Short mmCIF file of C-alpha atoms and ligand atoms in Angstrom, two decimals:
data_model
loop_
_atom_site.label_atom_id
_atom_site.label_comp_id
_atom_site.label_asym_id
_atom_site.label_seq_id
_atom_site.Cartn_x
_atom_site.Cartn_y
_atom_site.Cartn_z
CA UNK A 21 102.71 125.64 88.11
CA UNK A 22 104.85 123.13 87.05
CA UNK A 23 108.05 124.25 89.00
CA UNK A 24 110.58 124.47 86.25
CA UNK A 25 109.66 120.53 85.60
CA UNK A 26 108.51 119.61 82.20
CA UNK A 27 105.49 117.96 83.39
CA UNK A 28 103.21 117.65 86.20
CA UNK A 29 103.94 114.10 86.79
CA UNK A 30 108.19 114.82 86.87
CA UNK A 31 107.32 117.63 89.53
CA UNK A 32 105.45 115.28 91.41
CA UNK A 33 107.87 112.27 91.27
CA UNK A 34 110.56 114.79 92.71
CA UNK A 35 108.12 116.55 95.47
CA UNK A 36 107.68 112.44 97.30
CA UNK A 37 110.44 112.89 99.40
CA UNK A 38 108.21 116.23 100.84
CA UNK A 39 104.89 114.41 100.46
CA UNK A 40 106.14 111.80 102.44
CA UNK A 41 107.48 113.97 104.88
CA UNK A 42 103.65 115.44 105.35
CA UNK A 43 102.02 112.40 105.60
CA UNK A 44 104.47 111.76 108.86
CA UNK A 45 103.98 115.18 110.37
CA UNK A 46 100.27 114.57 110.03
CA UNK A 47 100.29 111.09 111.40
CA UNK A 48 102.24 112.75 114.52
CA UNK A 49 99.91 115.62 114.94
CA UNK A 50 96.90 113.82 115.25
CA UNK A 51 98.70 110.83 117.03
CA UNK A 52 95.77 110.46 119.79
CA UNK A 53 93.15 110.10 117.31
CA UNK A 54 95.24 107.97 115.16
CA UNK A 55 96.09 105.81 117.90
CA UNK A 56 92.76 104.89 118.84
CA UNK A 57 91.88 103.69 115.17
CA UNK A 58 94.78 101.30 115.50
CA UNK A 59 93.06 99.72 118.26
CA UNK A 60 90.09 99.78 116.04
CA UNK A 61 92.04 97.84 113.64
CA UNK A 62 93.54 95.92 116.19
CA UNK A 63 90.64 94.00 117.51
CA UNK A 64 88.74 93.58 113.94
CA UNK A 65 88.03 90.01 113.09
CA UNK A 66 88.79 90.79 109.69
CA UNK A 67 89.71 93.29 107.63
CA UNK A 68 89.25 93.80 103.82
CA UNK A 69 91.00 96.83 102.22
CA UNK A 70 89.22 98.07 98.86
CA UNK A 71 90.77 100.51 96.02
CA UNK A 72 90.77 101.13 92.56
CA UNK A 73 94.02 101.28 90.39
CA UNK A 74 96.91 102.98 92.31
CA UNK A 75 94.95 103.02 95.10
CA UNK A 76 94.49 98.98 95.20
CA UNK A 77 98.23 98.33 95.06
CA UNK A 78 98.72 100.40 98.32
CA UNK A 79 96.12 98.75 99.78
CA UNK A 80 97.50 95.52 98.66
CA UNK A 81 101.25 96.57 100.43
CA UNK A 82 99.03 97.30 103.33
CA UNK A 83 97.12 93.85 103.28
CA UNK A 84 101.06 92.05 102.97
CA UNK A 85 102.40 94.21 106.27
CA UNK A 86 98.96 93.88 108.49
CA UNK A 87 98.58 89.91 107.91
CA UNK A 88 102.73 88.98 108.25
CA UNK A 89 103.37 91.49 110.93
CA UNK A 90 100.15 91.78 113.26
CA UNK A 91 98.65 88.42 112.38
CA UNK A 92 94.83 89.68 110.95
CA UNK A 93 93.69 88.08 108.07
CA UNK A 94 93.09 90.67 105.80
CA UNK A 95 91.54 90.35 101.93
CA UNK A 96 92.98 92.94 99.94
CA UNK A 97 90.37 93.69 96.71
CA UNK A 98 89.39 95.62 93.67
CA UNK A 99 86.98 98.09 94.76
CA UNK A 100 84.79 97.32 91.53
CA UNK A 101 84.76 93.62 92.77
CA UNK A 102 84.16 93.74 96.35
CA UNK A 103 80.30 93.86 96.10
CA UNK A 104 81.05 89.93 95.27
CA UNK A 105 83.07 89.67 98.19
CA UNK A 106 80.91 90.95 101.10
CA UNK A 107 78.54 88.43 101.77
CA UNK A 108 79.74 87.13 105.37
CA UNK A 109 81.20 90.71 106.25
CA UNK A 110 79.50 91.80 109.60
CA UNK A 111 79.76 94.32 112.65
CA UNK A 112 83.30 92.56 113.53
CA UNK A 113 85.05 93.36 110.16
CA UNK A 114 86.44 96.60 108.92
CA UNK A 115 86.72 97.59 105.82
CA UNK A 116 89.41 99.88 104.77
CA UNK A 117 88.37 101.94 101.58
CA UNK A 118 91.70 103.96 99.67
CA UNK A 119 90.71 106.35 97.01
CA UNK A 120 93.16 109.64 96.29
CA UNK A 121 90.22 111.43 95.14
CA UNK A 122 87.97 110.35 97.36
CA UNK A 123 85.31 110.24 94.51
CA UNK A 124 86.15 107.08 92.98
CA UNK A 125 82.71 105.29 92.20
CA UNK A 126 83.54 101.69 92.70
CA UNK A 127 85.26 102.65 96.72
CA UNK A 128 82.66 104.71 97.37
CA UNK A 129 79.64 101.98 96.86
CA UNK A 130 81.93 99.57 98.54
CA UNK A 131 82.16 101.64 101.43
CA UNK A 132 78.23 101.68 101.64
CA UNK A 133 78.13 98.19 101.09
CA UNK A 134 79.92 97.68 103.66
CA UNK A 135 78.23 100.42 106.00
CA UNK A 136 74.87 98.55 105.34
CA UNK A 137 76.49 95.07 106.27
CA UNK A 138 77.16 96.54 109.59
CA UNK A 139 81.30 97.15 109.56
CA UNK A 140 83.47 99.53 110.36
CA UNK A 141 84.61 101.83 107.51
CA UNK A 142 88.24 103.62 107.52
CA UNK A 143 88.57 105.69 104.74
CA UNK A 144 92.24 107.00 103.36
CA UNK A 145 92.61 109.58 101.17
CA UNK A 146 94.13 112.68 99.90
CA UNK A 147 91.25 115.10 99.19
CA UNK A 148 89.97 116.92 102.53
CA UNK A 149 86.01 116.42 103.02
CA UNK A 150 85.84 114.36 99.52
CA UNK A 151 83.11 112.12 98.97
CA UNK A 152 84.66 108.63 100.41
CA UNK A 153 85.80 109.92 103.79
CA UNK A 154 82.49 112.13 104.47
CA UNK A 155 80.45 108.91 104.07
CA UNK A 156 83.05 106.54 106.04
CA UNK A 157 82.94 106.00 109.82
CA UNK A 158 86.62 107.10 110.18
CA UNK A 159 88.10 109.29 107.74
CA UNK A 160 92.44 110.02 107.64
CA UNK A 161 94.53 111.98 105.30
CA UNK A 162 97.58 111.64 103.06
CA UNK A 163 97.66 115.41 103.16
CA UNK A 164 100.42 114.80 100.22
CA UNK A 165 99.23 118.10 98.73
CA UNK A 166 96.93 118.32 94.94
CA UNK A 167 98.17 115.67 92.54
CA UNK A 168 96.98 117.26 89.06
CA UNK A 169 99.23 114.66 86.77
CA UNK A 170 96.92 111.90 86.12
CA UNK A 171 99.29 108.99 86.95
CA UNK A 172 98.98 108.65 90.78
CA UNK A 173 102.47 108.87 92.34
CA UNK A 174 102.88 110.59 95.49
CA UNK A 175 99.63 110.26 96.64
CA UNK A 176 100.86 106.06 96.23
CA UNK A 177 104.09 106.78 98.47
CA UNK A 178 102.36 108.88 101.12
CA UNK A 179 99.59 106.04 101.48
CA UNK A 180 101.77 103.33 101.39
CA UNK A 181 103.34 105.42 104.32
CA UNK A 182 100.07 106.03 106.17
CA UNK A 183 99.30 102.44 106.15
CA UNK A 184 102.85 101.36 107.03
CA UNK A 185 102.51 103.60 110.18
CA UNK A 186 99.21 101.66 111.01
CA UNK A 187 100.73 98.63 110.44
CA UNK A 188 103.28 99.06 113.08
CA UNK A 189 101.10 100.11 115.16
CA UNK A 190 98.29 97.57 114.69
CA UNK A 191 101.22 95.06 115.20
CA UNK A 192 102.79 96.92 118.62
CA UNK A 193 99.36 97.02 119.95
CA UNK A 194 98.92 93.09 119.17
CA UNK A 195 102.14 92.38 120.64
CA UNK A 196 103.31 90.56 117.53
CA UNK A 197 106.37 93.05 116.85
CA UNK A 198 108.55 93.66 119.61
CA UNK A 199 108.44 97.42 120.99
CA UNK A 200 112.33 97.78 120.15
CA UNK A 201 111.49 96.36 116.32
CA UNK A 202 108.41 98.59 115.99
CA UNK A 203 110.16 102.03 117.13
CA UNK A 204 113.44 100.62 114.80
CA UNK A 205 110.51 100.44 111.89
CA UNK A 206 109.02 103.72 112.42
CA UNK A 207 112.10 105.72 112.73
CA UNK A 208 113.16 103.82 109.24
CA UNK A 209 109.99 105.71 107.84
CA UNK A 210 111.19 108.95 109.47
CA UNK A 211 114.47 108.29 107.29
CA UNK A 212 112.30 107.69 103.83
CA UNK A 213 112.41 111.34 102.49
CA UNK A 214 116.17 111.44 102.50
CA UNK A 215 116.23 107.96 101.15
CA UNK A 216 113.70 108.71 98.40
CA UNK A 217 115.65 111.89 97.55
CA UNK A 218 118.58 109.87 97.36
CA UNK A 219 117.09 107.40 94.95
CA UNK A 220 115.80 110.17 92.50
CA UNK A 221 119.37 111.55 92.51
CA UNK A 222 121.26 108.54 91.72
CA UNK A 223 118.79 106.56 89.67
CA UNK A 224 117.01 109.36 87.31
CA UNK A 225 119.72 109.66 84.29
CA UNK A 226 120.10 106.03 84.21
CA UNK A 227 116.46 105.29 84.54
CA UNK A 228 116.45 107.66 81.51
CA UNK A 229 118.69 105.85 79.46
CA UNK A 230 116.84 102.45 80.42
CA UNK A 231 114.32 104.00 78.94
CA UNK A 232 115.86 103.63 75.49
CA UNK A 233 115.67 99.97 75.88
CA UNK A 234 111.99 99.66 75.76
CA UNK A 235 110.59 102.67 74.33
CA UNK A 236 110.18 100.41 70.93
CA UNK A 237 108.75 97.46 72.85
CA UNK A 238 104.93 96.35 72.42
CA UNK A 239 104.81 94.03 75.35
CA UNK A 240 106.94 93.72 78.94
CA UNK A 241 106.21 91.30 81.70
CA UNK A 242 106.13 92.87 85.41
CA UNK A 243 107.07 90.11 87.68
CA UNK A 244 107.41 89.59 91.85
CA UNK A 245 106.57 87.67 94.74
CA UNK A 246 105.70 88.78 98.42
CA UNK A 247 105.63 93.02 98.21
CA UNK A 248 107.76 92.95 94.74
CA UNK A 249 104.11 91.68 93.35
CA UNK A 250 102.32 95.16 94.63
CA UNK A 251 105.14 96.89 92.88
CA UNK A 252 105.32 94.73 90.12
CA UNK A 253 101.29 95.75 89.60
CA UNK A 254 102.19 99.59 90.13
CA UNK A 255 104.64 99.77 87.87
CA UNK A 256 102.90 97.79 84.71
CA UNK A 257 100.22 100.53 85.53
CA UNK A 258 102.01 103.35 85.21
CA UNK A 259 103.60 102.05 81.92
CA UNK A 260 100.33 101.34 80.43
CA UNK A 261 98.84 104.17 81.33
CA UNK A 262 101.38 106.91 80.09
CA UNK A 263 103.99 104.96 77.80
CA UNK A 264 100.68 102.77 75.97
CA UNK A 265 102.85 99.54 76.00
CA UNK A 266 100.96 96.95 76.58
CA UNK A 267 102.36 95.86 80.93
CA UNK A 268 101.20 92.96 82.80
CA UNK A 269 102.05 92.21 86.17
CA UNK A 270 102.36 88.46 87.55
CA UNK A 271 103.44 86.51 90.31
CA UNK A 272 106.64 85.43 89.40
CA UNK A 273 106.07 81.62 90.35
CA UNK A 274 102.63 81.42 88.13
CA UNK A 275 104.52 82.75 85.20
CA UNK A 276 105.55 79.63 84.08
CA UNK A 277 101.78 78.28 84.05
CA UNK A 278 100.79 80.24 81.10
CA UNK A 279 102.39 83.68 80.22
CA UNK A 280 106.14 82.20 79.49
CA UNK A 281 104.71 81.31 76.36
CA UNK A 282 104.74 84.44 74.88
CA UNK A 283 108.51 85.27 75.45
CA UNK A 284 111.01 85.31 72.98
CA UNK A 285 114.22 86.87 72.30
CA UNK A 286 114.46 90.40 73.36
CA UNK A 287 110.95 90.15 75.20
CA UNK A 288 110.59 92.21 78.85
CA UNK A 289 110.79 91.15 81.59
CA UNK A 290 111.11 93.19 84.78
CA UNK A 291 111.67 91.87 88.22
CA UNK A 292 111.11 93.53 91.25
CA UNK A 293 112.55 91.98 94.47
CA UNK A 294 112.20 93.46 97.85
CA UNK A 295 114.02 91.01 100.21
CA UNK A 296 116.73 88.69 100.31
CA UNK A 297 114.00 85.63 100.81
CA UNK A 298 112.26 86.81 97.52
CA UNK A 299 115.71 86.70 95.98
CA UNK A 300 116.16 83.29 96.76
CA UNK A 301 112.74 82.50 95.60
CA UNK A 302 112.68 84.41 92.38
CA UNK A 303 116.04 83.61 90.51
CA UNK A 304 114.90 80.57 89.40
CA UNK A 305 112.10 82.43 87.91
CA UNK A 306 114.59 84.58 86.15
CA UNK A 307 116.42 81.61 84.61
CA UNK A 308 113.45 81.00 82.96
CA UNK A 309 113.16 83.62 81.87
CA UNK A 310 117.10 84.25 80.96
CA UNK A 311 116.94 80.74 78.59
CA UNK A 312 114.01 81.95 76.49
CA UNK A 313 115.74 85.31 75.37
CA UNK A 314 113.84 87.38 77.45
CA UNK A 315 115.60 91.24 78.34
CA UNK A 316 115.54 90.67 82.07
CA UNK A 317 115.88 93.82 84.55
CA UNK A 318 115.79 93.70 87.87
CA UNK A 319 115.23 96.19 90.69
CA UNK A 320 116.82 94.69 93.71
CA UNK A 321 118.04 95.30 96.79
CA UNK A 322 122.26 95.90 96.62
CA UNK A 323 123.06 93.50 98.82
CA UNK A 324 121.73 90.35 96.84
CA UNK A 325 125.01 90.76 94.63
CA UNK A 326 124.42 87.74 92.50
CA UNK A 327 121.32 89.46 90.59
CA UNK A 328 123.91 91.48 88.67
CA UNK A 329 125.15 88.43 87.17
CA UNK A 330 121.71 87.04 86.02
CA UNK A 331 120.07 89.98 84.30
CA UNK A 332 120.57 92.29 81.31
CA UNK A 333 120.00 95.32 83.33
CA UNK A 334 120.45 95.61 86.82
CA UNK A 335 119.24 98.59 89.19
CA UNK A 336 120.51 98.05 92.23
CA UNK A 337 118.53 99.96 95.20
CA UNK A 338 119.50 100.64 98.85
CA UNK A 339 118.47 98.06 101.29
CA UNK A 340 115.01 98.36 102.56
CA UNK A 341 112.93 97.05 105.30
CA UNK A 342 109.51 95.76 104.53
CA UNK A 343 107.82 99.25 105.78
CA UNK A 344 110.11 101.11 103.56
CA UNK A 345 110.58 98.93 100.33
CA UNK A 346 107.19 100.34 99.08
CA UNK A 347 107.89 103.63 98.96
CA UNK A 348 111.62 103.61 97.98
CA UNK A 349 111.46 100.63 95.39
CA UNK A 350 108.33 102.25 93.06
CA UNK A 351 110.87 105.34 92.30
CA UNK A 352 112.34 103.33 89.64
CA UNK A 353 109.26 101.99 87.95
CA UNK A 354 107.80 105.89 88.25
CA UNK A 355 110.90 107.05 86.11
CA UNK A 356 110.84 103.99 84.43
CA UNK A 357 107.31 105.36 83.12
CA UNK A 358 107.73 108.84 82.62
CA UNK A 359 110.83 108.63 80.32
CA UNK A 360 109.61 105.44 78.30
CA UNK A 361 106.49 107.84 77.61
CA UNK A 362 108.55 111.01 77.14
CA UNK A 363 110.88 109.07 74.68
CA UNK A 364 107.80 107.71 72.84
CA UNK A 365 106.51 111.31 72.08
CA UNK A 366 103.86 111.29 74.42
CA UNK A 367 102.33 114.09 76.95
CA UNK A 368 102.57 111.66 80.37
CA UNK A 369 100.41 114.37 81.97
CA UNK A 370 97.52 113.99 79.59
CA UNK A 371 97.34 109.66 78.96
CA UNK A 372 94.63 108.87 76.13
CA UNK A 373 90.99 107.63 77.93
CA UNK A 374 91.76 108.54 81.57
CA UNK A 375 90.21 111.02 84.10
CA UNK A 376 91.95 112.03 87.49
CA UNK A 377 88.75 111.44 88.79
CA UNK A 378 86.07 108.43 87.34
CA UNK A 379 82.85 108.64 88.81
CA UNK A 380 81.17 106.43 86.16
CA UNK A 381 81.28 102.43 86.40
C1 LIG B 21 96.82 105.32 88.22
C2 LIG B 21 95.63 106.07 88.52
C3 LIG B 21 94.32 105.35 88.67
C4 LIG B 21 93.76 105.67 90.05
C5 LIG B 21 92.38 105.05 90.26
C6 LIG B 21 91.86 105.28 91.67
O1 LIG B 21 97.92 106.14 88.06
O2 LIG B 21 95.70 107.25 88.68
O3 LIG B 21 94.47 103.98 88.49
O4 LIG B 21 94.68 105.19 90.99
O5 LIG B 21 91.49 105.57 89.33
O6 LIG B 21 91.71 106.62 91.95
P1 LIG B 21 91.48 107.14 93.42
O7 LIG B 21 92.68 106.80 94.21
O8 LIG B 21 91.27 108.61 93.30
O9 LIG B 21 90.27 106.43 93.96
#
């Protein structure tokens, strides 16, 4: 049942702050086993972490945190591209496959691409005994509980936390974080479902009435650097998917090689910034943007104060670390989403074209 919530996808925005709160009690009750795939992960050459959709953007956080914070090069990629990418992969490399389902076609003939080149296969997902963690080496859970709205949002937070929590991990065991820093980090993830709930108090009526803004817009720009472009990519998603305007995420720096072009007065543009080094890097980006007429909004941490200044709409968000930015900075772009298709007269549970599940390629 939908809980009293209009939709399936509303319920599920509001149960992350529980989902996330699974995903941790799970991690901690099977801590032994989880431990010893860090050390898995730890001592892989290299790593490449395959998804589809939702899925890919996680595993694109993921790919950010393991090569900054525990030093492994990692290759984050589209699950329906990696068959181009796995010609040198060997018995060294692991290759982390994300799929909520589980069923997903394209992550599921990665993974036996990859089985047949001789790696390690991890998969992550949210459906016990589905298809992509039976035919994996190593299979771990979101245990997030059923997502039935099509647009993927807790399942996102709780594997953004799973993979956080092996990130810290990977990195502890490396000795490239500090033991202090790396028990700070996790505790900050042990803080995330108050945080989250926090967010979805404070933000949801005003997300709401941001809403209004865009609902009669054909076009917005998504725009980030560093984790803001994972989130940038997640949130142009869910926007396309449910509100049918037409999203596309970029990395703020390349926008000026191409897509500027098609701004003009009153055009989107939506920044998402997830540290104060980002900040630095990305007003200029926003300038650009400011001078052409764009609509700038920005979701940014609080504490970068001159933002407010810059854009047309600001959303200010609580401070984050770069474990917890994932989670916590996406609530915006979710409700973002939901009430642009809402507002547009559309079901958000039942988006035009799209399956919960695509087994086809
Ligand atoms: C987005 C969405 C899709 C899925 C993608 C992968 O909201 O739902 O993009 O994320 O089809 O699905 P899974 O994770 O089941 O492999």
């Amino acid at each position: 049942s939908k809980g009293g919530y209009r939709h399936y996808m509303l319920k599920e925005i509001h149960e992350q702050p529980y989902a996330v709160s699974m995903t941790l009690s799970s991690l901690s009750e099977n801590i032994e086993y989880i431990d010893s795939v860090v050390k898995l992960i730890a001592k892989a050459d290299r790593v490449i972490i395959t998804g589809a959709g939702t899925s890919f953007h996680a595993g694109y956080i993921a790919a950010l945190l393991l090569n900054r914070y525990a030093d492994i090069f990692v290759l984050p990629i589209i699950s329906s591209e990696a068959m181009w990418w796995m010609n040198s992969v060997g018995e060294k490399d692991i290759v982390i496959a994300i799929s909520q389902s589980g069923e997903t076609i394209d992550t599921l003939k990665a993974v036996r691409e990859a089985r047949r080149r001789g790696a390690l296969t991890i998969a992550i997902s949210n459906v016990l005994d589905s298809t992509i963690p039976r035919e994996s080496d190593i299979a771990l859970y979101t245990n997030a509980g059923p997502e039935i709205g099509v647009a993927a949002t807790k399942t996102f937070t709780a594997q953004v936390v799973l993979l956080s929590y092996l990130a810290i991990n990977v990195a502890r065991y490396r000795n490239t974080l500090r033991e202090s820093e790396a028990i700070e980090y996790i505790n900050s993830l042990k803080n995330l479902p108050t945080q989250i709930r926090n967010v979805l108090n404070i933000y949801e009526a005003r997300i709401a009435s941001i809403a209004n803004e865009i609902r009669d817009k054909q076009n917005a720009f998504f725009l980030g650097r560093g984790l803001g472009l994972p989130l940038s990519m997640e949130g142009a998603l869910k926007l396309k998917e449910i509100a049918y305007i037409h999203a596309e995420a970029y990395p703020a720096g390349e926008s000026k090689h191409g897509p500027i072009a098609l701004v003009e007065e009153g055009f989107p543009t939506i920044f998402t910034i997830a540290s104060s080094v980002e900040g630095e890097l990305i007003r200029s980006n926003i300038e650009e943007m400011k001078a052409r007429g764009s609509m700038t909004i920005a979701v940014y941490p609080k504490n970068l104060e001159d933002i407010e200044k810059l854009v047309r709409i600001s959303i200010k968000m609580p401070i984050a670390n770069d474990f917890t930015v994932g989670a916590l900075y996406i609530v915006p772009h979710q409700l973002l989403a939901y009430y642009t298709s809402v507002k547009r007269g559309f079901d958000p549970d039942k988006p035009r074209n799209l399956a919960k599940t695509v087994t086809v390629f």
